[in-house]
C-alpha positions as CSV (number, residue, x, y, z in Angstrom):
1,M,76.8,57.7,94.4
2,I,78.5,57.4,97.5
3,F,79.4,61.3,97.7
4,Y,75.9,62.1,96.8
5,I,74.8,59.4,99.8
6,T,76.6,61.1,102.0
7,A,75.8,64.5,101.3
8,V,71.8,63.6,101.5
9,A,72.9,61.6,104.9
10,N,75.0,65.3,106.0
11,G,72.0,66.8,105.5
12,F,69.6,64.8,107.5
13,L,72.0,64.5,110.2
14,N,72.8,68.1,110.2
15,T,69.1,68.4,110.6
16,V,68.7,66.2,113.5
17,N,71.7,68.3,114.8
18,K,69.9,71.0,114.9
19,M,66.8,70.6,116.8
20,V,68.9,68.7,119.3
21,N,70.6,72.2,119.9
22,V,67.7,74.2,120.4
23,K,66.5,71.8,122.8
24,A,69.8,72.2,124.5
25,G,69.9,75.5,124.5
26,E,66.3,76.2,125.5
27,C,66.3,73.7,128.0
28,L,69.9,74.9,129.5
29,G,70.5,78.2,127.7
30,T,72.6,79.2,124.6
31,A,75.8,79.4,126.1
32,N,75.2,75.5,127.6
33,G,73.3,74.4,124.8
34,A,76.6,75.1,122.9
35,L,78.6,74.0,124.8
36,I,76.9,70.2,125.8
37,N,77.3,70.5,121.5
38,Y,81.4,71.2,122.1
39,V,81.8,69.2,124.7
40,E,80.7,65.5,123.5
41,A,82.5,66.4,120.1
42,T,85.1,66.0,121.8
43,I,84.5,63.2,123.6
44,I,83.6,61.5,120.4
45,S,87.4,62.7,119.3
46,L,89.0,61.6,121.8
47,C,88.0,58.1,121.7
48,L,88.5,57.6,118.0
49,I,91.9,59.1,118.1
50,F,92.1,56.6,120.7
51,V,90.9,54.0,119.1
52,T,92.5,54.1,115.6
53,G,96.2,54.0,117.8
54,N,97.1,56.7,116.7
55,G,97.8,59.6,120.1
56,A,100.5,62.1,117.3
57,E,97.8,64.1,117.2
58,M,97.4,64.6,121.4
59,N,101.3,66.2,121.9
60,F,100.7,69.6,122.3
61,S,103.5,70.4,119.7
62,H,101.8,68.8,116.7
63,I,98.7,71.1,117.9
64,T,101.5,74.2,117.6
65,E,102.9,73.3,113.9
66,V,98.4,73.6,113.0
67,P,98.2,76.5,110.5
68,P,96.5,78.7,112.8
69,L,93.7,78.9,109.5
70,F,92.6,76.0,110.6
71,Y,91.3,76.0,113.8
72,L,89.1,78.6,111.6
73,G,87.3,75.9,111.0
74,S,86.1,75.0,114.6
75,V,85.3,79.0,115.2
76,C,83.3,79.2,112.8
77,G,81.6,76.8,113.7
78,L,80.7,77.5,117.3
79,I,79.3,80.5,116.1
80,A,77.1,79.0,113.6
81,M,76.2,76.5,116.6
82,I,74.9,79.9,118.6
83,F,73.0,81.1,115.7
84,L,71.6,78.0,115.0
85,I,70.4,78.1,118.6
86,L,69.2,81.7,118.5
87,G,67.5,81.5,115.1
88,T,65.4,78.0,115.2
89,S,64.1,79.1,118.7
90,H,62.6,81.8,117.1
91,T,61.7,80.5,113.3
92,G,60.9,76.9,113.4
93,A,62.9,73.7,111.4
94,M,61.9,74.6,108.3
95,A,62.6,77.6,107.6
96,S,65.9,78.1,109.1
97,T,66.8,75.0,108.1
98,I,66.7,76.3,104.0
99,L,67.6,79.9,105.9
100,A,70.9,77.9,106.5
101,L,70.7,76.3,103.0
102,L,70.7,79.8,101.4
103,G,73.5,81.2,103.2
104,Q,75.3,77.2,102.5
105,L,74.8,78.3,98.9
106,G,76.0,81.7,98.9
107,M,79.6,81.1,100.8
108,S,80.4,78.4,98.2
109,V,79.4,80.5,94.7
110,A,82.0,83.3,97.0
111,L,84.3,80.1,97.7
112,D,84.7,78.6,94.6
113,Y,85.0,81.4,93.1
114,V,87.5,82.4,95.7
115,F,89.6,79.5,95.1
116,F,88.4,77.5,91.7
117,Q,88.1,80.3,89.7
118,T,84.5,79.3,88.7
119,F,81.6,81.6,88.5
120,S,77.4,79.9,87.4
121,W,75.0,82.9,87.0
122,K,73.0,79.3,86.7
123,R,73.9,78.9,90.7
124,I,73.2,82.7,91.5
125,L,69.5,81.6,89.9
126,G,68.8,79.3,92.1
127,I,69.7,80.3,94.7
128,F,67.1,83.2,94.2
129,L,64.5,81.3,93.0
130,I,65.0,79.0,96.5
131,T,64.9,82.7,98.2
132,A,61.1,83.3,95.7
133,G,60.0,79.6,97.2
134,I,60.6,80.7,100.5
135,A,58.8,84.1,100.8
136,W,56.2,82.7,98.3
137,R,56.1,80.0,101.7
138,E,55.6,82.8,104.2
139,Y,53.0,85.3,102.4
140,I,51.0,81.8,102.4
141,K,51.4,81.1,106.3
142,I,50.4,85.1,106.7
143,Q,47.7,84.7,104.8
144,D,46.5,81.6,106.4
145,R,46.6,83.1,109.5
146,R,45.2,86.3,109.0
147,K,41.3,83.7,107.7
148,K,42.1,82.1,111.4
149,I,42.2,85.0,113.1
150,K,39.0,86.1,110.9
151,G,37.3,83.0,111.0
152,D,37.6,83.3,114.8
153,A,36.6,86.7,115.2
154,A,32.6,85.7,113.8
């Protein structure tokens, strides 16, 4: 049960993080908005290393022993942060959160297949249902805008 609670908390924190980063991107520029996020994360990580009393991670030899694949997470994270800042500023919080969820669900299906050889058509159907919901929401939003424009013109 605790893992489900932490997953929900993660979703909440990701949405807050997203909006703060979008505002930072709007105020400071996309690159600087992403940079401030990573500078803060670096400072917090360094504090955690020193609080836990384990400074071995700071040795250059330790850093070079880490498999290069593990650094891919931060590269993907930086690219995702830039996409997040650019996309959310044009689509809004709700749409960008749902679209990010679609990307995560799609990649999770692919990675489950690659790493665990599991595949479920129900998961694919769920992703399509979410996509249909987004499309329906956008359709309704456009219809409401058209009604408002017609009402204002009259």
